[in-house]
Amino acid sequence: MIAELAELGFNGLAYGIVLFFMACGLSITMGLMGFANLAHGATAMLGGYVLVVAMRDLGLPFLASLPAAFAVAAIAGALFEMTICRRLHAAGELDQVLLTIGVVFMAIASATFGFGAGQQAIVMPGYLTGRVAFGPIEVSAYRLFLLALGAAITIGLVTALERSRLGVRIRAAVDNRAMTTACGIDVGRLFTVVFALGSGLGGLGGALSVNLVGLDPSFPLKYLVFIMIVVTVGGFGSMTGTLVAALLLGLADVACKYFLPEAGAFAIFAVTAVVLYWRPQGLFGRLA
Amino acid sequence: MTLAISMAEPRSRIAARGRWRWPETVFWLALAACYVIFPGHLQLLAQVMIAGLFALSLDLLLGFCGIASMGHAAFFGIGAYAAARLALAGWSEPLTGLVFAGAVAGLCGFACSFLIGRLRSIALLMVTMAIGLLLHEAANRLTWLTGGDDGLSGYDVAPVLGLFRFDLYGRTAFLYCLGVGFLVFLALRRFVHSPFGLGLEALRENERRVPALGIAVQRQVAVVFTLSAVVAGIAGGLLAQVTQSVALEVLSFERSAGVLIMLVLGGAGHLYGALIGAAVFIVARDVLSGLDPVYWYFWLGLILAAVVLIGRGGLLGLARRLPGRFR
C-alpha cells in the first residue's frame, strides 16, 4: 500500500514537472505583458515533433535532441513574437485569445499534414527504460530522470531570476512596467527574450512529455486546458505559484485517475472552478 | 440658464435607436427568399439559422455586455440534450420542446451567472472554458442521461403546429428555424434597445461608472447571462429537433470557439453581425471541409487570424468603413 502510494505520488510529481515546463514561460509572459497566449501548447507540440524527428529520422541521441527541441521552439517563439504578437500587445484579451486559438488550429492541421493523425513512437535509450528500486519502492527510471532534470532546471531558473541582470529586469517589469520603462529598460525587447525563453521551455516540456503522455496533433488543445489551469491557479507571473500549481495538478490528476477513474477529468475542472471562485487572482497572484 | 432636464429627449433617442429600418426588411426577405432560390440546400440553411441564433446569444453577452465566454457551447448542449430527452420521454411537440430546452439552459445559466459575475478578463475566459469542458466531460460520463459517446437518437418530433411534418429535404426544418429565429431575434432586438439594454452597453463601455449611474451590475449580469443561456438553449433544442439526434459534439470546445469566430467574423454588438457571421462561417465550413475535411482546421485558424489582424469589427465593421474610404 505504502509503496503503491509512493509510486503514485512519484508519478504525479513527474507529470507535474512536465506541466511546469510547459506552463512557466506562459506564466511569465502573462505576468509581464498580460498577453494571453493560448498557442503555448502548440509550441510544446513543436518541441515534441522536433524530438521525434531528431531521434527517429536524424538518429540523434535522446539527450542531444532535448536541446534541439528547446532551440527550435525558442526560435519559433521569438519569430512569432516579433512578427505577430507585437501588433496585439495593446489589443484586448479577446483578440489575443482568438488569434492564438487560430494559431493552435493551424498548428493542429499542419501537424496532421506533416506527421499524420496517429501517435508518434520513439525508442528511448536503455538507461531510461527500466525501473529503479529504493528498498521496497520501485519507480520508473524515466520519471526519476524527469524529476532530477526538473529539480535542476527549476533551481537554475529561480537562481537566474533572483541573481542575474536579466532576472532582475524581468522581476522589475512584472512588478511595475511603467516604472521599469522609466528606468531606461526596453520592456518590449525584454518581452521578446522572455517569450523566446518561455517558448523554449515549453518546447522542452513537450519533448519530455512524448514518452510520458504521447504525442499526436490534438496535443495543443488537449494540454492547453491543463496549462491554462496551472497558470491561472498559480497566478500570473509567479514562478513559485506555477510550480506549486503544476505539482498539485499533476498529483491530483494521477490520484483521480487511480482512485476515481469514472470521474475522469471532471474532478480537476471542478476544483479549478472552485479555486478561481475563491481567489480569482490565483493562489499566489496579487490583485491587479 | 436652466437646470431642468427634459425627459422627452432621452425617450425619443431611445425610441430612435430601436426604430426598424428598411435594410432590415430587405435582410429578412432575402433570408426567406433563400427557400425559393436554394431549394437543394435547405438543410444547410437551417444549420445557418441555428448557428445564427447561437451566435446571437453570445452577441448579447460579448457585444452588448463585454463578457467573453469560451464555453458557450455548454448552454447550447444543455438545450439540445433537454429537447432530446423530452422527445425520448414521449413528449414530441416541438414548440413546447423548445420552451423546455430554453428553460433548462436558462436555469443553468442563472446558476453560472453568480460565478461569472465576479470574474473579469482572463480569469473569466478560463472559468467559462473550464465550465464548458466540465460539462463535456460530465456528458461523456453520464451515459444513462446523454448516451455518452453515442449520443441520443431514435426519437420522433411531431409536426410543427400539428400541420408541417419534418421532411427529408429540410423544407419544414428551414422554415421552422427561420420562424423561431425571427421571433427570438425580434425579442432580443426589443431587449437591447430598451433602457435596460442601454445600461448593458454602459457596462461594456465602462464598468466602474455603471454603479455610479445607479445600475446594479450583479443583477444586470445575472439577467443577461440567463437570457443568453435561454437563447443558446433554444438554438440547441432546434438542432436536436431538426436533425433528430444529439451527439457529444454539441458540447465541444470547437463549437464554443466556432461561435466566437462567427461573432467576431460578423461583428459583435449589432445583432445582424451574428447572423451574417454565422452564415459565412457555416457556408465556408461546408465548402472548405468539402474540399478536404482534415484541413478545415487550417482554414478555420487562418480565418481567425485574418479577422483579428486585418478585419477589426468583422464584416459589418468593414462594410461601415468602406463608404468612408471612397468618399
XYZ file of C-alpha atoms in Angstrom:
615
model
C 0.000 0.000 0.000
C 2.692 2.466 1.074
C 4.809 1.540 -1.921
C 1.828 1.998 -4.197
C 1.020 5.403 -2.748
C 4.654 6.427 -3.013
C 4.737 5.462 -6.647
C 1.502 7.335 -7.319
C 2.949 10.427 -5.692
C 6.131 9.993 -7.662
C 4.265 9.702 -10.971
C 2.166 12.717 -10.087
C 5.266 14.797 -9.354
C 6.892 13.735 -12.639
C 3.757 14.713 -14.557
C 3.624 17.975 -12.627
C 7.211 18.800 -13.586
C 6.380 18.418 -17.274
C 3.338 20.640 -16.803
C 5.552 23.166 -15.034
C 7.928 23.315 -18.013
C 5.043 23.849 -20.360
C 3.391 26.495 -18.187
C 6.192 28.585 -16.667
C 7.016 30.514 -19.844
C 3.369 31.351 -20.304
C 3.034 32.489 -16.717
C 5.895 34.964 -17.059
C 4.719 36.355 -20.400
C 1.252 36.806 -18.946
C 2.612 38.484 -15.848
C 4.913 40.689 -17.900
C 2.644 41.877 -20.673
C -0.729 40.345 -19.887
C -0.514 38.615 -23.224
C -2.925 35.674 -23.314
C -1.042 33.197 -25.469
C -3.178 30.101 -25.907
C -0.781 28.902 -28.611
C 1.744 27.953 -25.935
C 0.584 24.350 -26.210
C 1.396 24.465 -29.929
C 4.972 25.449 -29.050
C 5.161 22.460 -26.736
C 3.897 20.234 -29.539
C 6.561 21.669 -31.843
C 9.197 20.644 -29.306
C 7.711 17.161 -29.238
C 7.855 16.771 -33.003
C 11.408 18.155 -33.118
C 12.410 15.445 -30.656
C 10.693 12.770 -32.730
C 12.329 13.921 -35.968
C 15.745 14.326 -34.354
C 15.701 10.874 -32.770
C 13.938 8.841 -35.418
C 14.999 10.475 -38.698
C 18.329 12.088 -37.828
C 19.404 9.380 -35.403
C 20.458 11.819 -32.671
C 20.662 10.525 -29.091
C 17.876 11.492 -26.680
C 19.987 13.841 -24.589
C 21.164 15.735 -27.688
C 17.614 16.010 -29.038
C 16.339 17.823 -25.949
C 18.435 20.979 -26.513
C 17.404 20.868 -30.176
C 13.735 20.881 -29.135
C 14.434 23.809 -26.820
C 16.281 25.768 -29.530
C 13.758 25.249 -32.324
C 10.825 26.120 -30.058
C 12.651 29.211 -28.764
C 13.419 30.447 -32.293
C 9.838 29.815 -33.404
C 8.593 31.676 -30.341
C 10.855 34.659 -30.999
C 9.764 34.863 -34.644
C 6.096 34.621 -33.651
C 6.532 37.362 -31.083
C 8.406 39.715 -33.409
C 6.048 39.319 -36.360
C 2.580 38.857 -34.888
C 2.255 39.168 -31.118
C 3.847 42.580 -31.094
C 0.917 44.009 -33.023
C -1.540 42.799 -30.417
C 0.082 43.979 -27.176
C -2.323 46.853 -26.879
C -5.359 44.871 -28.040
C -7.837 43.289 -25.654
C -7.580 39.764 -24.270
C -10.271 38.554 -26.615
C -8.296 39.491 -29.746
C -5.196 37.795 -28.326
C -7.149 34.696 -27.405
C -8.786 34.483 -30.826
C -5.547 34.959 -32.731
C -3.667 32.397 -30.691
C -6.545 29.911 -30.926
C -6.294 30.429 -34.684
C -2.593 29.575 -34.473
C -3.475 26.445 -32.478
C -5.921 25.315 -35.155
C -3.353 25.927 -37.913
C -0.703 24.050 -35.920
C -3.040 21.063 -35.499
C -3.765 20.959 -39.239
C -0.078 21.353 -40.115
C 0.943 18.564 -37.740
C -1.721 16.292 -39.228
C -0.443 17.162 -42.693
C 3.192 16.536 -41.815
C 3.003 13.552 -39.471
C -0.455 12.056 -39.814
C -3.103 11.878 -37.104
C -1.581 8.950 -35.195
C 0.556 8.756 -32.073
C 4.316 9.194 -32.556
C 6.516 6.457 -31.208
C 10.118 6.947 -30.110
C 12.650 4.446 -28.855
C 14.071 5.586 -25.540
C 17.682 4.868 -24.673
C 18.222 1.812 -22.473
C 19.227 3.685 -19.319
C 15.834 5.418 -19.211
C 13.547 2.465 -19.855
C 13.980 0.271 -16.805
C 12.869 0.639 -13.214
C 14.923 1.737 -10.246
C 14.327 0.305 -6.769
C 14.758 2.195 -3.499
C 14.186 -0.538 -0.942
C 10.515 -1.529 -1.252
C 9.661 1.375 -3.553
C 10.210 0.841 -7.252
C 9.911 3.688 -9.750
C 10.445 4.105 -13.478
C 13.847 5.415 -14.494
C 12.381 7.934 -16.916
C 10.273 9.561 -14.213
C 13.278 9.698 -11.928
C 15.189 11.393 -14.746
C 12.307 13.867 -15.185
C 12.305 14.737 -11.506
C 16.069 15.215 -11.409
C 16.063 17.346 -14.553
C 13.049 19.246 -13.271
C 14.705 19.998 -9.953
C 17.906 21.108 -11.703
C 16.118 23.406 -14.154
C 13.806 24.839 -11.504
C 16.764 25.668 -9.256
C 18.541 27.146 -12.272
C 15.510 29.250 -13.220
C 14.912 30.538 -9.718
C 18.596 31.407 -9.268
C 18.624 33.151 -12.641
C 15.514 35.134 -11.783
C 16.945 36.100 -8.374
C 20.561 36.749 -9.298
C 21.073 37.561 -12.969
C 20.694 41.008 -14.504
C 18.052 39.684 -16.902
C 16.149 38.163 -13.987
C 16.198 41.435 -12.081
C 14.823 43.238 -15.105
C 12.087 40.673 -15.611
C 11.006 40.859 -11.981
C 11.031 44.638 -12.116
C 8.919 44.660 -15.275
C 6.408 42.181 -13.835
C 6.085 44.293 -10.691
C 5.762 47.678 -12.334
C 6.092 48.011 -16.048
C 5.804 51.792 -16.289
C 8.489 52.351 -13.656
C 10.808 49.843 -15.333
C 10.420 51.616 -18.666
C 11.150 54.905 -16.911
C 14.426 53.393 -15.652
C 15.538 53.038 -19.255
C 14.842 49.332 -19.718
C 13.334 48.383 -23.078
C 10.429 46.248 -21.859
C 9.404 45.400 -25.420
C 12.739 43.746 -26.155
C 12.800 42.132 -22.731
C 9.431 40.647 -23.594
C 10.780 39.149 -26.823
C 13.625 37.498 -24.910
C 11.261 36.182 -22.244
C 8.828 34.966 -24.879
C 11.613 33.070 -26.657
C 12.875 31.527 -23.402
C 9.349 30.611 -22.357
C 8.665 29.013 -25.741
C 11.943 27.103 -25.479
C 10.973 25.747 -22.058
C 7.556 24.879 -23.447
C 9.226 23.005 -26.291
C 11.424 21.180 -23.797
C 8.325 20.252 -21.795
C 6.668 18.979 -24.956
C 9.726 16.924 -25.855
C 9.878 15.406 -22.361
C 6.182 14.581 -22.403
C 6.374 12.437 -25.579
C 7.470 9.420 -23.571
C 5.047 10.223 -20.740
C 1.705 11.125 -22.316
C 2.308 10.544 -26.040
C 2.189 12.956 -28.952
C -0.453 13.460 -31.625
C -1.805 16.549 -33.436
C -4.523 17.170 -30.845
C -1.810 17.821 -28.216
C -2.128 21.649 -28.160
C -5.854 21.583 -27.395
C -5.668 18.639 -25.002
C -2.958 20.156 -22.826
C -3.940 23.784 -23.348
C -6.543 23.331 -20.650
C -4.085 21.908 -18.152
C -1.507 24.575 -18.937
C -4.071 27.334 -18.555
C -5.320 25.849 -15.288
C -1.768 25.768 -13.916
C -1.119 29.356 -14.970
C -4.409 30.784 -13.708
C -4.410 28.860 -10.455
C -0.758 29.653 -9.816
C -1.206 33.344 -10.533
C 0.300 35.191 -13.471
C 3.984 35.932 -13.247
C 4.578 33.919 -10.077
C 7.203 31.209 -10.537
C 6.502 29.621 -7.145
C 2.788 29.681 -7.797
C 3.196 27.998 -11.170
C 5.421 25.285 -9.687
C 3.058 24.576 -6.787
C 0.006 24.591 -9.061
C 1.698 22.300 -11.609
C 2.768 19.772 -8.965
C -0.666 19.850 -7.317
C -2.381 19.348 -10.649
C -0.040 16.520 -11.574
C -0.682 14.784 -8.240
C -4.428 15.417 -8.423
C -4.645 14.095 -11.986
C -2.771 10.879 -11.207
C -4.744 10.392 -7.984
C -8.071 10.976 -9.763
C -7.229 8.506 -12.491
C -6.294 5.926 -9.863
C -8.988 6.371 -7.220
C -11.887 7.821 -9.242
C -11.430 6.571 -12.787
C -15.116 7.056 -13.575
C -14.968 10.771 -12.723
C -12.229 11.382 -15.296
C -11.045 14.959 -15.626
C -14.270 16.144 -14.022
C -12.807 16.467 -10.526
C -9.930 18.633 -11.782
C -12.144 21.087 -13.599
C -14.443 21.300 -10.606
C -11.550 22.017 -8.225
C -10.245 24.666 -10.643
C -13.595 26.424 -10.808
C -13.821 26.435 -7.001
C -10.267 27.754 -6.548
C -10.827 30.528 -9.089
C -14.140 31.474 -7.496
C -12.443 31.700 -4.142
C -9.329 33.503 -5.411
C -9.851 34.959 -8.916
C -6.238 36.149 -8.984
C -4.842 32.641 -8.425
C -3.237 31.041 -5.381
C -0.097 33.140 -5.411
C -1.200 36.018 -7.593
C -1.744 39.527 -6.425
C -4.847 41.542 -7.195
C -4.206 43.624 -10.280
C -29.704 79.146 -17.654
C -31.974 76.333 -16.760
C -31.099 73.142 -14.952
C -34.330 71.397 -15.760
C -33.683 68.384 -17.942
C -36.410 67.410 -20.299
C -37.317 63.743 -20.151
C -38.655 63.901 -23.691
C -35.265 63.962 -25.373
C -33.761 60.765 -23.895
C -37.063 58.987 -24.504
C -37.128 59.945 -28.150
C -33.460 58.996 -28.511
C -34.074 55.550 -27.065
C -37.047 55.169 -29.372
C -34.950 56.292 -32.359
C -32.286 53.682 -31.571
C -34.841 50.944 -31.833
C -36.591 52.125 -34.970
C -36.973 49.473 -37.664
C -35.013 50.419 -40.783
C -35.619 49.312 -44.369
C -32.352 47.311 -44.827
C -33.602 45.053 -42.050
C -36.739 44.253 -44.030
C -34.562 43.520 -47.063
C -32.338 41.262 -44.949
C -35.195 39.117 -43.644
C -36.942 38.998 -47.021
C -33.674 37.851 -48.611
C -33.374 35.120 -45.961
C -36.915 33.953 -46.628
C -36.278 34.087 -50.381
C -33.489 31.513 -49.927
C -36.304 28.973 -49.634
C -37.055 29.510 -53.310
C -33.541 30.302 -54.562
C -31.657 27.366 -52.961
C -34.188 24.537 -52.695
C -31.367 21.973 -52.671
C -29.570 23.484 -49.661
C -32.364 23.884 -47.168
C -30.724 21.609 -44.570
C -27.607 23.765 -44.706
C -29.702 26.926 -44.444
C -31.435 25.501 -41.378
C -27.970 24.959 -39.880
C -27.184 28.596 -40.687
C -30.263 29.760 -38.791
C -29.411 27.568 -35.797
C -25.823 28.809 -35.745
C -27.099 32.356 -36.185
C -29.357 32.023 -33.171
C -26.496 30.610 -31.128
C -24.239 33.482 -32.238
C -26.992 35.957 -31.261
C -26.982 34.553 -27.744
C -23.256 35.156 -27.469
C -23.626 38.606 -29.020
C -25.884 39.505 -26.119
C -23.020 38.724 -23.740
C -19.978 39.820 -25.687
C -21.326 42.501 -27.995
C -23.557 44.283 -25.529
C -22.103 43.453 -22.133
C -18.451 42.880 -22.966
C -18.493 39.454 -21.265
C -16.479 36.997 -23.374
C -17.270 33.314 -22.956
C -15.089 30.472 -24.157
C -17.552 27.814 -23.110
C -20.845 28.956 -24.515
C -21.466 25.576 -26.140
C -22.358 24.420 -22.606
C -25.795 26.029 -22.841
C -26.273 25.052 -26.455
C -25.575 21.457 -25.498
C -27.827 21.566 -22.422
C -30.656 22.800 -24.632
C -30.021 20.091 -27.215
C -29.942 17.296 -24.618
C -33.011 18.710 -22.850
C -35.034 18.760 -26.083
C -33.888 15.252 -26.999
C -34.631 13.839 -23.530
C -38.098 15.377 -23.608
C -38.778 13.834 -27.035
C -37.459 10.477 -25.818
C -39.781 10.697 -22.818
C -42.669 10.771 -25.271
C -43.426 14.490 -25.496
C -42.809 15.135 -29.202
C -44.487 18.528 -29.696
C -41.618 20.741 -30.994
C -42.538 24.252 -29.800
C -43.046 23.279 -26.166
C -39.865 21.234 -26.556
C -38.007 24.447 -27.420
C -39.507 26.224 -24.433
C -38.338 23.364 -22.227
C -34.838 23.442 -23.782
C -34.608 27.198 -23.247
C -35.866 26.927 -19.668
C -33.384 24.213 -18.658
C -30.472 26.065 -20.253
C -31.657 29.304 -18.664
C -31.700 27.727 -15.201
C -28.134 26.521 -15.659
C -27.141 29.946 -16.982
C -28.704 31.602 -13.954
C -26.729 29.315 -11.652
C -23.496 30.043 -13.537
C -24.072 33.801 -13.563
C -23.134 34.027 -9.882
C -19.701 32.615 -10.672
C -19.351 34.725 -13.822
C -20.386 37.987 -12.185
C -17.274 38.066 -10.010
C -14.746 37.442 -12.736
C -13.242 39.585 -15.433
C -10.792 39.315 -18.365
C -8.549 36.253 -18.476
C -9.932 34.546 -15.386
C -13.397 34.869 -16.933
C -12.243 33.292 -20.181
C -10.604 30.451 -18.280
C -13.567 29.748 -15.998
C -16.055 29.755 -18.876
C -13.718 27.412 -20.736
C -13.490 25.184 -17.641
C -17.304 25.125 -17.301
C -17.608 24.103 -20.949
C -15.058 21.311 -20.586
C -16.610 20.214 -17.308
C -19.976 19.725 -18.974
C -18.434 17.961 -21.952
C -16.671 15.568 -19.604
C -19.810 15.111 -17.499
C -21.921 14.346 -20.578
C -19.302 11.862 -21.695
C -19.523 10.033 -18.354
C -23.265 10.181 -17.653
C -24.213 7.685 -20.319
C -27.649 6.948 -18.777
C -28.605 10.590 -19.367
C -26.761 11.572 -22.523
C -25.895 8.332 -24.278
C -22.202 9.197 -23.814
C -20.173 8.908 -26.980
C -23.094 7.507 -28.977
C -25.337 10.466 -28.274
C -29.130 10.387 -28.336
C -31.245 9.460 -31.329
C -34.287 7.456 -32.332
C -36.952 9.909 -31.159
C -39.803 11.379 -33.154
C -40.623 15.042 -33.499
C -44.280 15.826 -34.118
C -45.299 18.157 -36.984
C -44.845 21.863 -36.264
C -48.161 23.360 -35.060
C -49.650 19.977 -35.854
C -49.501 20.797 -39.572
C -45.993 20.726 -41.019
C -44.218 17.390 -40.942
C -40.385 17.350 -40.959
C -39.320 16.147 -44.419
C -36.162 14.799 -45.979
C -35.362 17.956 -47.943
C -35.394 20.225 -44.915
C -38.288 22.400 -46.130
C -40.062 22.348 -42.795
C -36.738 22.423 -40.975
C -35.670 25.635 -42.686
C -38.999 27.438 -42.292
C -39.261 26.297 -38.664
C -35.742 27.535 -37.871
C -36.363 30.767 -39.773
C -39.616 31.367 -37.928
C -38.197 30.640 -34.478
C -35.057 32.612 -35.328
C -37.064 35.627 -36.434
C -39.254 35.642 -33.330
C -36.276 35.306 -30.980
C -34.452 37.978 -32.948
C -37.385 40.399 -32.565
C -37.468 39.756 -28.833
C -33.719 40.298 -28.477
C -33.863 43.411 -30.629
C -36.551 44.851 -28.384
C -34.483 43.889 -25.338
C -31.201 45.504 -26.409
C -32.928 48.720 -27.478
C -34.729 49.079 -24.169
C -33.342 51.312 -21.401
C -32.080 48.135 -19.728
C -30.171 47.292 -22.920
C -28.666 50.764 -22.906
C -27.494 50.051 -19.372
C -25.792 46.912 -20.687
C -23.832 48.925 -23.217
C -22.773 51.212 -20.404
C -21.446 48.111 -18.653
C -19.429 47.209 -21.752
C -18.000 50.702 -22.136
C -17.087 51.488 -18.544
C -17.828 49.041 -15.805
C -16.719 51.294 -12.959
C -19.055 54.115 -13.860
C -22.127 51.914 -14.112
C -22.741 51.666 -10.345
C -22.379 55.453 -10.186
C -25.358 55.683 -12.534
C -27.397 53.672 -10.066
C -27.388 50.409 -12.006
C -26.816 47.130 -10.161
C -24.074 45.355 -12.128
C -24.552 41.984 -10.483
C -28.243 41.946 -11.365
C -27.529 43.043 -14.951
C -25.019 40.250 -15.420
C -27.416 37.677 -13.969
C -30.260 38.783 -16.252
C -28.152 38.903 -19.397
C -26.342 35.645 -18.726
C -29.630 33.860 -18.083
C -31.218 35.303 -21.216
C -28.179 34.425 -23.283
C -28.293 30.855 -21.953
C -32.009 30.635 -22.808
C -31.360 31.662 -26.417
C -28.405 29.281 -26.707
C -30.616 26.526 -25.277
C -33.322 27.242 -27.844
C -30.711 27.043 -30.618
C -29.509 23.713 -29.240
C -33.085 22.465 -28.958
C -33.684 23.418 -32.598
C -30.661 21.389 -33.656
C -31.846 18.377 -31.665
C -35.310 18.556 -33.237
C -34.236 19.261 -36.811
C -31.519 16.604 -37.011
C -33.430 14.220 -34.677
C -30.194 13.276 -32.961
C -27.759 14.776 -30.460
C -24.041 14.000 -30.457
C -21.482 14.766 -27.771
C -20.096 17.324 -30.231
C -22.774 19.864 -29.185
C -20.758 20.499 -26.015
C -17.321 20.523 -27.639
C -14.714 23.247 -27.315
C -14.697 23.529 -31.112
C -18.312 24.630 -31.004
C -17.556 27.244 -28.345
C -14.635 28.530 -30.393
C -16.712 28.355 -33.572
C -19.464 30.572 -32.242
C -16.908 33.135 -31.077
C -15.442 33.085 -34.575
C -18.849 33.628 -36.158
C -19.494 36.596 -33.935
C -16.103 38.184 -34.448
C -16.310 37.459 -38.156
C -19.673 39.174 -38.495
C -19.034 41.937 -35.983
C -20.181 41.921 -32.351
C -22.752 44.267 -30.889
C -25.078 44.674 -33.879
C -27.252 41.524 -33.731
C -27.068 41.344 -37.536
C -23.322 40.725 -37.352
C -24.031 37.474 -35.519
C -26.386 36.274 -38.256
C -24.085 37.287 -41.120
C -21.041 35.775 -39.407
C -22.917 32.521 -38.830
C -23.975 32.374 -42.480
C -20.445 32.977 -43.748
C -18.953 30.527 -41.250
C -21.362 27.662 -41.939
C -21.167 28.059 -45.717
C -17.363 28.341 -45.578
C -17.195 25.212 -43.419
C -19.410 23.356 -45.858
C -17.318 24.370 -48.870
C -13.856 24.061 -47.278
C -14.457 20.799 -45.456
C -15.979 19.528 -48.701
C -12.573 20.158 -50.318
C -10.718 18.306 -47.591
C -12.244 17.636 -44.190
C -8.910 17.164 -42.420
C -7.583 20.625 -43.209
C -10.726 22.544 -42.363
C -8.946 23.386 -39.096
C -6.227 25.140 -41.024
C -8.702 27.391 -42.795
C -10.516 27.965 -39.540
C -7.295 29.183 -37.941
C -6.445 31.349 -40.909
C -9.885 32.990 -40.870
C -9.467 33.707 -37.152
C -6.018 35.224 -37.539
C -7.177 37.288 -40.516
C -10.195 38.645 -38.657
C -8.089 39.708 -35.691
C -5.166 41.152 -37.661
C -6.997 42.769 -40.594
C -10.724 42.952 -40.132
C -11.402 44.810 -36.906
C -15.131 44.916 -36.280
C -15.841 41.989 -38.579
C -17.670 42.093 -41.900
C -20.188 44.668 -40.677
C -17.361 46.906 -39.478
C -15.721 46.524 -42.851
C -18.952 47.428 -44.625
C -19.232 50.539 -42.470
C -15.665 51.627 -43.107
C -15.743 51.126 -46.888
C -18.067 54.016 -47.817
C -15.907 56.379 -45.751
C -12.841 55.314 -47.651
C -14.278 56.100 -51.074
C -15.880 59.348 -50.058
